Tab-separated table of C-alpha atoms and ligand atoms in Angstrom:
chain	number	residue	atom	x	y	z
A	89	UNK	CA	-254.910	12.771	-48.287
A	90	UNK	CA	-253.053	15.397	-46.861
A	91	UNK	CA	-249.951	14.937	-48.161
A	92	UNK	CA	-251.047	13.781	-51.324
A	93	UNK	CA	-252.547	17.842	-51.369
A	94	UNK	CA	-249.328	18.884	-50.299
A	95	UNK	CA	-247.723	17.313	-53.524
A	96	UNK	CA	-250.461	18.008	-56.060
A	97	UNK	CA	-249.987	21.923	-54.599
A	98	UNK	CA	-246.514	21.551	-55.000
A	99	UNK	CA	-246.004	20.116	-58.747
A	100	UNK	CA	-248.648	22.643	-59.224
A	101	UNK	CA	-246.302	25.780	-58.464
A	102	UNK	CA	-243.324	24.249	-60.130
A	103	UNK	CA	-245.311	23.981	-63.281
A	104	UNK	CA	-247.005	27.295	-62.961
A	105	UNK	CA	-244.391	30.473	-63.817
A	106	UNK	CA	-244.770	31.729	-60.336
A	107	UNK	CA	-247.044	34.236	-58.947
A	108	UNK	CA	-247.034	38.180	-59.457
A	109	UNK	CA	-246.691	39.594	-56.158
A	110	UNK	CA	-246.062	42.956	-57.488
A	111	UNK	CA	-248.203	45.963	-56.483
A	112	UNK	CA	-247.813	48.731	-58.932
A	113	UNK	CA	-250.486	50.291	-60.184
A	114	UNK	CA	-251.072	51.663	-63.176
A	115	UNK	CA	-253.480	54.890	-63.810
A	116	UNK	CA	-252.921	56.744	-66.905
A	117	UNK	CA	-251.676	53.635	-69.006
A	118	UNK	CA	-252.572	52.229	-71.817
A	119	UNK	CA	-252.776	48.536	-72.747
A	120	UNK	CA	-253.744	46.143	-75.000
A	121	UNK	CA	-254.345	42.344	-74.758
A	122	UNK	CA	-255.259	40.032	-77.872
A	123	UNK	CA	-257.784	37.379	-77.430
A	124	UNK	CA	-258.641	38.974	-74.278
A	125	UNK	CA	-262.379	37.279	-74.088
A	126	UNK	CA	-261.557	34.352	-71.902
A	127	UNK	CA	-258.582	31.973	-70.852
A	128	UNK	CA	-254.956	33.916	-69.905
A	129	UNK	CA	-256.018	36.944	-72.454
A	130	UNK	CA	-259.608	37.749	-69.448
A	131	UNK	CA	-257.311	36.925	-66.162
A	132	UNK	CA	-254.434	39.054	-67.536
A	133	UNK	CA	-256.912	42.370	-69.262
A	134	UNK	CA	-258.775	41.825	-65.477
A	135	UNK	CA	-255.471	42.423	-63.456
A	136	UNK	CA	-254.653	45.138	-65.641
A	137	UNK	CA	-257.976	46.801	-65.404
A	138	UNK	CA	-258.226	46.025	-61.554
A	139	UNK	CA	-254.457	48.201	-61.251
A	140	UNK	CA	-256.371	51.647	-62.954
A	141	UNK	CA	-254.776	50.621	-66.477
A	142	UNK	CA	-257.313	51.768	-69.932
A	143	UNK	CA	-257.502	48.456	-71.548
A	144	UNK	CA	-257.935	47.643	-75.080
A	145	UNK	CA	-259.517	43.650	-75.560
A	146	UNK	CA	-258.886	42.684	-79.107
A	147	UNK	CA	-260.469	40.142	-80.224
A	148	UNK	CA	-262.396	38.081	-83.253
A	149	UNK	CA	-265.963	38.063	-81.387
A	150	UNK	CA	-266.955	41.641	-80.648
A	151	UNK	CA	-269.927	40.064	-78.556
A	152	UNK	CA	-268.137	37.919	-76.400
A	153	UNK	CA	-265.297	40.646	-75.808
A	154	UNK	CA	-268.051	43.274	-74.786
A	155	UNK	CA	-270.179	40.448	-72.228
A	156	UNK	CA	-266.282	39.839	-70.721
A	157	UNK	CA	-265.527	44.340	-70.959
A	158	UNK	CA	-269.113	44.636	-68.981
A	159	UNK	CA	-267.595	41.907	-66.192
A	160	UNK	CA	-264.913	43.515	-66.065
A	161	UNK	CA	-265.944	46.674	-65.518
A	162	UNK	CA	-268.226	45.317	-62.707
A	163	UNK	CA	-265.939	43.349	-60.582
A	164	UNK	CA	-262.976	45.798	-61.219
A	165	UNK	CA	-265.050	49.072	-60.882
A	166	UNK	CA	-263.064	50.643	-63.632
A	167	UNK	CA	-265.093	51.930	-66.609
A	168	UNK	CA	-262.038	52.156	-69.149
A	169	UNK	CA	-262.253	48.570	-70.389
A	170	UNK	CA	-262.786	48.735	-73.939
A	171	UNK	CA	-263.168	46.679	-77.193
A	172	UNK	CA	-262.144	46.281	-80.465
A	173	UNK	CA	-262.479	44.089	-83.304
A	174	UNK	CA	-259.054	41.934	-84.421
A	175	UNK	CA	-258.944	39.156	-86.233
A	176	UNK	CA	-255.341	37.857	-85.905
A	177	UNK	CA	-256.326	35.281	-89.143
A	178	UNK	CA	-256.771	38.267	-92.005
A	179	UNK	CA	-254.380	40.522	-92.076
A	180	UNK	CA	-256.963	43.275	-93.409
A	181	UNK	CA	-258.057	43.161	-90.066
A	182	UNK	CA	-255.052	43.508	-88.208
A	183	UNK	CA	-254.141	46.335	-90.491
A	184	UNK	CA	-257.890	47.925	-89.785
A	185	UNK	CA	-257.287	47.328	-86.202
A	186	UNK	CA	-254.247	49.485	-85.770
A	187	UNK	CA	-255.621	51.839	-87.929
A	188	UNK	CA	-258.574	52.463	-85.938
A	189	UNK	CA	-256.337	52.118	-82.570
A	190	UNK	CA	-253.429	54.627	-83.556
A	191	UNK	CA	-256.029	57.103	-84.440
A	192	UNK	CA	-257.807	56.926	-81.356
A	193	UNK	CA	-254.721	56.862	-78.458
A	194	UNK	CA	-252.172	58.805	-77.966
A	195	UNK	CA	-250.327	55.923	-76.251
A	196	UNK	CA	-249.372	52.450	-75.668
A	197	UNK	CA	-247.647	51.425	-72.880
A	198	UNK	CA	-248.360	47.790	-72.853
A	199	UNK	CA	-249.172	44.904	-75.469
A	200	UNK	CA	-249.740	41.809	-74.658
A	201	UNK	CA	-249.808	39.166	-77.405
A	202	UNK	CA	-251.346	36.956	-76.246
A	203	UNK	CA	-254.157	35.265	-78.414
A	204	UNK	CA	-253.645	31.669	-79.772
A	205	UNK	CA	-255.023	28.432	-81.694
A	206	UNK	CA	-254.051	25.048	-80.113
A	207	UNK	CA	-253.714	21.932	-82.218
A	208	UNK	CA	-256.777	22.745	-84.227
A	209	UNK	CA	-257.126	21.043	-87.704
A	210	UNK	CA	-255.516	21.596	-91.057
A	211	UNK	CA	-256.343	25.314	-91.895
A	212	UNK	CA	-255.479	28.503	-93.358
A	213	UNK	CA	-255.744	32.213	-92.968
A	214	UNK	CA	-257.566	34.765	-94.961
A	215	UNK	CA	-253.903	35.580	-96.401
A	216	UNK	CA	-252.595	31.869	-96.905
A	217	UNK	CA	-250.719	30.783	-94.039
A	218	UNK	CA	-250.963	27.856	-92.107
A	219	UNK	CA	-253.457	29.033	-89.149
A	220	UNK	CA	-251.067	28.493	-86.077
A	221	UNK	CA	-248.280	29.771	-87.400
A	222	UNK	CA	-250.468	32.552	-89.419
A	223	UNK	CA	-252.106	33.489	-85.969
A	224	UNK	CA	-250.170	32.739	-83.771
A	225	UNK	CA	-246.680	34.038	-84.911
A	226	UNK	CA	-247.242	36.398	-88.727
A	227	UNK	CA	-251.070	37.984	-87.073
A	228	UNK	CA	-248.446	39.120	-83.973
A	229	UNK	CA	-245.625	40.107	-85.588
A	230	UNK	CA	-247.364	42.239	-88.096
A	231	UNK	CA	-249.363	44.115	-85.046
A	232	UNK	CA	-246.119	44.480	-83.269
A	233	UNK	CA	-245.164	46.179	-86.555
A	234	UNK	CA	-247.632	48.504	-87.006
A	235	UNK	CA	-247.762	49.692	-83.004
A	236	UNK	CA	-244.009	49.399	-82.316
A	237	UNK	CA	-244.073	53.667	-83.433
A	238	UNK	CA	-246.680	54.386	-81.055
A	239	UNK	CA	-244.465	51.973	-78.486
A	240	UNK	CA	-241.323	54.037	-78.563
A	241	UNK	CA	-243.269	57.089	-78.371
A	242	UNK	CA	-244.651	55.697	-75.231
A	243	UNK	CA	-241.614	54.855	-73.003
A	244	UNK	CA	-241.219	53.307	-70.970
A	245	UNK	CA	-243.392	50.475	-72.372
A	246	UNK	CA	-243.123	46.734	-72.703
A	247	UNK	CA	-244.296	43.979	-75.327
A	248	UNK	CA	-245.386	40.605	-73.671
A	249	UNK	CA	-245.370	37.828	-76.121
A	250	UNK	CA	-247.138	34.819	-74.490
A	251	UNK	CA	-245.464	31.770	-75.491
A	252	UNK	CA	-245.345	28.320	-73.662
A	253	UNK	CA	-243.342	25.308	-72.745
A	254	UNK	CA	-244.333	23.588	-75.593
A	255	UNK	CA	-241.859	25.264	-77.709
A	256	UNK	CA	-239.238	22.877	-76.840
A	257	UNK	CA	-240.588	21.190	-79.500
A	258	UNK	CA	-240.775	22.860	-81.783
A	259	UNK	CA	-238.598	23.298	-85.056
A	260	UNK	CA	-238.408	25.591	-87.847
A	261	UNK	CA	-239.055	23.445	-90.735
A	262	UNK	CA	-238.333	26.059	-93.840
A	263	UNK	CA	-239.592	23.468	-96.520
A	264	UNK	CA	-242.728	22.473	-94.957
A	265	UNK	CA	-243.634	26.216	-93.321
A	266	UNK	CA	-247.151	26.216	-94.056
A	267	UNK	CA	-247.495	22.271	-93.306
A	268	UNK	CA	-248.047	21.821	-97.362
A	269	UNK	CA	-245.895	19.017	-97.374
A	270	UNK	CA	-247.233	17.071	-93.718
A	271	UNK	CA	-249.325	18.378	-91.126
A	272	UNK	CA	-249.002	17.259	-87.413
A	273	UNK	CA	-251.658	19.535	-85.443
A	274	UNK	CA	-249.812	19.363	-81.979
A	275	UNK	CA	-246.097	19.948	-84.275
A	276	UNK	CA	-247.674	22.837	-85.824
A	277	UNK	CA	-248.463	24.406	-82.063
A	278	UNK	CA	-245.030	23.833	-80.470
A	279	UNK	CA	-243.482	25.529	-84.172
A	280	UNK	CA	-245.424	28.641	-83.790
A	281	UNK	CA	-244.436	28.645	-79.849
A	282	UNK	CA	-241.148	28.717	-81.122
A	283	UNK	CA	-241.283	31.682	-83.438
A	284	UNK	CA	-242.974	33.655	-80.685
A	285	UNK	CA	-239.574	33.134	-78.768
A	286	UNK	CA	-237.314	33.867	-81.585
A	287	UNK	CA	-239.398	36.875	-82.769
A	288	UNK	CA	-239.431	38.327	-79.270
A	289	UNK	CA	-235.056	37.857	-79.081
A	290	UNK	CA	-234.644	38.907	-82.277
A	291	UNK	CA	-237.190	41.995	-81.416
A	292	UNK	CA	-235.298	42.526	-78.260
A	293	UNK	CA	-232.059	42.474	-79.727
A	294	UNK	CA	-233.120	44.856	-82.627
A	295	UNK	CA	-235.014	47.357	-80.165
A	296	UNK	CA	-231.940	47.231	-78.187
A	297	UNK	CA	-229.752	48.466	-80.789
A	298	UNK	CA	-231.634	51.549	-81.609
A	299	UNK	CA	-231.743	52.064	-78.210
A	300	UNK	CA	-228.159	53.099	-77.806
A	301	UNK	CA	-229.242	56.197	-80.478
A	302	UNK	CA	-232.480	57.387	-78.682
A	303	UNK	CA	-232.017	56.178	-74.783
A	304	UNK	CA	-235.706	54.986	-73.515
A	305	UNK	CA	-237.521	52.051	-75.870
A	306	UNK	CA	-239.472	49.674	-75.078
A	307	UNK	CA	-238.713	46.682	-72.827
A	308	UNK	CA	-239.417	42.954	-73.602
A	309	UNK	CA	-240.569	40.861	-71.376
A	310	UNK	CA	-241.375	37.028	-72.312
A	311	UNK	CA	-243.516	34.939	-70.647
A	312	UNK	CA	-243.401	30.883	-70.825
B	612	NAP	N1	-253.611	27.249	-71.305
B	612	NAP	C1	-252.371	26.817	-71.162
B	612	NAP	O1	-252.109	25.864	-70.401
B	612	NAP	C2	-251.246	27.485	-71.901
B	612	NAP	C3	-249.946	27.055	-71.671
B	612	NAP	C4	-248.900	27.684	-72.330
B	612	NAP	C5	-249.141	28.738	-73.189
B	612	NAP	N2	-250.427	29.137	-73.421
B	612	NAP	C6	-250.616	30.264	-74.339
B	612	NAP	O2	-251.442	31.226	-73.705
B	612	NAP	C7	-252.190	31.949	-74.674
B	612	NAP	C8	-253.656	31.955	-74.255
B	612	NAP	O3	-254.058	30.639	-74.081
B	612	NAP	P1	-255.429	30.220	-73.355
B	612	NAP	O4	-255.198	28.902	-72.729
B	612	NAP	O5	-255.925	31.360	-72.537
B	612	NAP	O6	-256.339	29.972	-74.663
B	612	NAP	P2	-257.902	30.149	-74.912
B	612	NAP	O7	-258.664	30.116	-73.627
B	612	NAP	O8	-258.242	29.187	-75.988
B	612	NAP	O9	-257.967	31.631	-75.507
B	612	NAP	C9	-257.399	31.934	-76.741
B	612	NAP	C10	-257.839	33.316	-77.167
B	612	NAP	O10	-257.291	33.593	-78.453
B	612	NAP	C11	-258.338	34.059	-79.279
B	612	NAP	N3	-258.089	33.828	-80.691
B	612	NAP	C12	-257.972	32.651	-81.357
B	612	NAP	N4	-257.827	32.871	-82.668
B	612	NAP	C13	-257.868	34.199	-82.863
B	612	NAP	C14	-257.820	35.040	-84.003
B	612	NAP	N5	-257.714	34.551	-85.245
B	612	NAP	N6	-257.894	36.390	-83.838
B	612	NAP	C15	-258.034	36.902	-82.599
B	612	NAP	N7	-258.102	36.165	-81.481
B	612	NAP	C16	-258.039	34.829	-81.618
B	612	NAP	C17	-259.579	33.327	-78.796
B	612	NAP	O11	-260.757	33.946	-79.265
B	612	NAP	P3	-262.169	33.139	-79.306
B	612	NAP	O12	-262.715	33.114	-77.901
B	612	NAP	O13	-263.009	33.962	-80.235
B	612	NAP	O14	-261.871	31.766	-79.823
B	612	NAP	C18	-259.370	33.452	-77.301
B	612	NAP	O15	-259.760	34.726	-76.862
B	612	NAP	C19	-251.938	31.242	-76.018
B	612	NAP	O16	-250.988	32.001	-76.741
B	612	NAP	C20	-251.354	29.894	-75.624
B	612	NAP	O17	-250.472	29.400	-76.607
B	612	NAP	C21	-251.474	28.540	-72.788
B	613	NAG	C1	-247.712	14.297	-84.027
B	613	NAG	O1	-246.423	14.389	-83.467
B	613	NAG	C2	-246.334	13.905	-82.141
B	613	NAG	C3	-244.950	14.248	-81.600
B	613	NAG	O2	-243.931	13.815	-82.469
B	613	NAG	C4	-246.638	12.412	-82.148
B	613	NAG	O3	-246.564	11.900	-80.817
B	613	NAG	C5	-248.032	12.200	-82.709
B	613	NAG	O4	-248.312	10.816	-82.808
B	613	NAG	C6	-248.168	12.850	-84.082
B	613	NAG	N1	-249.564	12.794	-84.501
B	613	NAG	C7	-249.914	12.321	-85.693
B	613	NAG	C8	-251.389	12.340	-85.980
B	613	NAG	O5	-249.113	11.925	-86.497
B	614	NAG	C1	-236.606	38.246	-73.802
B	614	NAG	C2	-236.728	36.997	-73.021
B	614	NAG	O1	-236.943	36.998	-71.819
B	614	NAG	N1	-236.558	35.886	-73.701
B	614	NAG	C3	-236.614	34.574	-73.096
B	614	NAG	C4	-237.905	33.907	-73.437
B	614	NAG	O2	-237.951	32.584	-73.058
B	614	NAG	C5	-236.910	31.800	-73.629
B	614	NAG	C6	-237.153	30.362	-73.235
B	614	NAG	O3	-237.093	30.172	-71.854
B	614	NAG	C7	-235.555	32.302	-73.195
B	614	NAG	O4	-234.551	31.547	-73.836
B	614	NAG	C8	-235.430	33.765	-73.617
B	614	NAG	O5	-234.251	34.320	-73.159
């Protein structure tokens, strides 16, 4: 049983990312993590809140977000855990959401996009799209959009776009985008995985060119 234990442990780091054994803390910084009411999104606004950061959960269900702010709060001891209403499906809200964000910081040193659908059934967004690729990919890369400003302004900051292994799988299928012409749930999950890695190189290299005109932008980071 032991060694059986052993193994299990083992496969279980190699298919984990590895663990964070930084220890900086972060007082006076600002973040922001979609879908932050449970799963990755909770663990990842926790740590953050546990290391002095103000953090912003976005997500669709104000209720659920301000049960999971209150926990936080409690275990973590820090008060500045707050929430806000995004809906990564409409792009009315996304565009109320930064609204109501840019006019209440000053800053934002840290997004993490990191809400998602999985494999869910044939579906569309408020705006048309295809609902993993609409969420998933177009609800992120328009926030990114609107905050990038108040990102610069911010350096040193960093964008996290949380993708996963399953984009190996995934293709770019320009004729069948919004799954009009075939739908495969688990396909359409890998293909939005996918954009999330080609938005965040393509934003990297982008970010990086203006960065040779103006000196500190912010940093990408990508996590699998
Ligand atoms: N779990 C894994 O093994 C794994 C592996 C690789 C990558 N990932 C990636 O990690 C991220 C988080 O995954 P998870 O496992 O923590 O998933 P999860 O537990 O299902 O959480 C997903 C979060 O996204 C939110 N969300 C869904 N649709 C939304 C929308 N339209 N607007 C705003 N928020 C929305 C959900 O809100 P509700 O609670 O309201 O539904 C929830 O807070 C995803 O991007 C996923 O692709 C996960
Ligand atoms: C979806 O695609 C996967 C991978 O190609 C395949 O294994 C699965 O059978 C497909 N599902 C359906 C319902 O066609
Ligand atoms: C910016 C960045 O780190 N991008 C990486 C994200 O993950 C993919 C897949 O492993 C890499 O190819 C990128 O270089």
């Amino acid at each position: 049983p032991l060694l059986i234990d052993e193994l299990f442990s083992d496969c279980r780091k190699m298919l984990s990312s590895g663990i964070c054994t930084s220890t900086v803390q972060l007082p006076g910084k600002v973040a922001l993590v979609t879908g932050a009411n449970t799963g990755i999104g909770k663990e990842t606004a926790k740590e953050l809140a546990q290391r002095g950061a103000r953090v912003y959960l976005a997500c669709r269900d104000v209720q659920k977000g301000e049960l999971v702010a209150r926990e936080i709060q409690t275990v973590t001891g820090n008060e500045q855990v707050l929430v806000r209403k995004l809906d990564l499906s409409d792009t009315k809200s996304i565009r109320a959401f930064a609204e109501g964000f840019l006019t209440e910081e000053k800053h934002l040193h840290i997004l993490i996009n990191n809400a998602g659908v999985m494999m869910c059934p044939y579906s569309k967004t408020a705006d048309g799209f295809e609902m993993h690729i609409g969420v998933n990919h177009l609800g992120h890369f328009l926030l990114t959009h609107l905050l990038l400003e108040k990102l610069k302004e911010s350096a040193p900051s960093r964008i996290v776009n949380v993708s996963s292994l399953a984009h190996h799988l995934g293709r770019i299928h320009f004729h069948n985008l919004q799954g009009e012409k075939f739908y495969n749930a688990s396909l359409a999950y890998c293909h939005s995985k996918l954009a999330n890695i080609l938005f965040t190189k393509e934003l990297a290299r982008r970010l990086k060119v203006t960065a040779m005109w103006h000196g500190s932008l912010p940093r990408l980071v990508m996590r699998q």
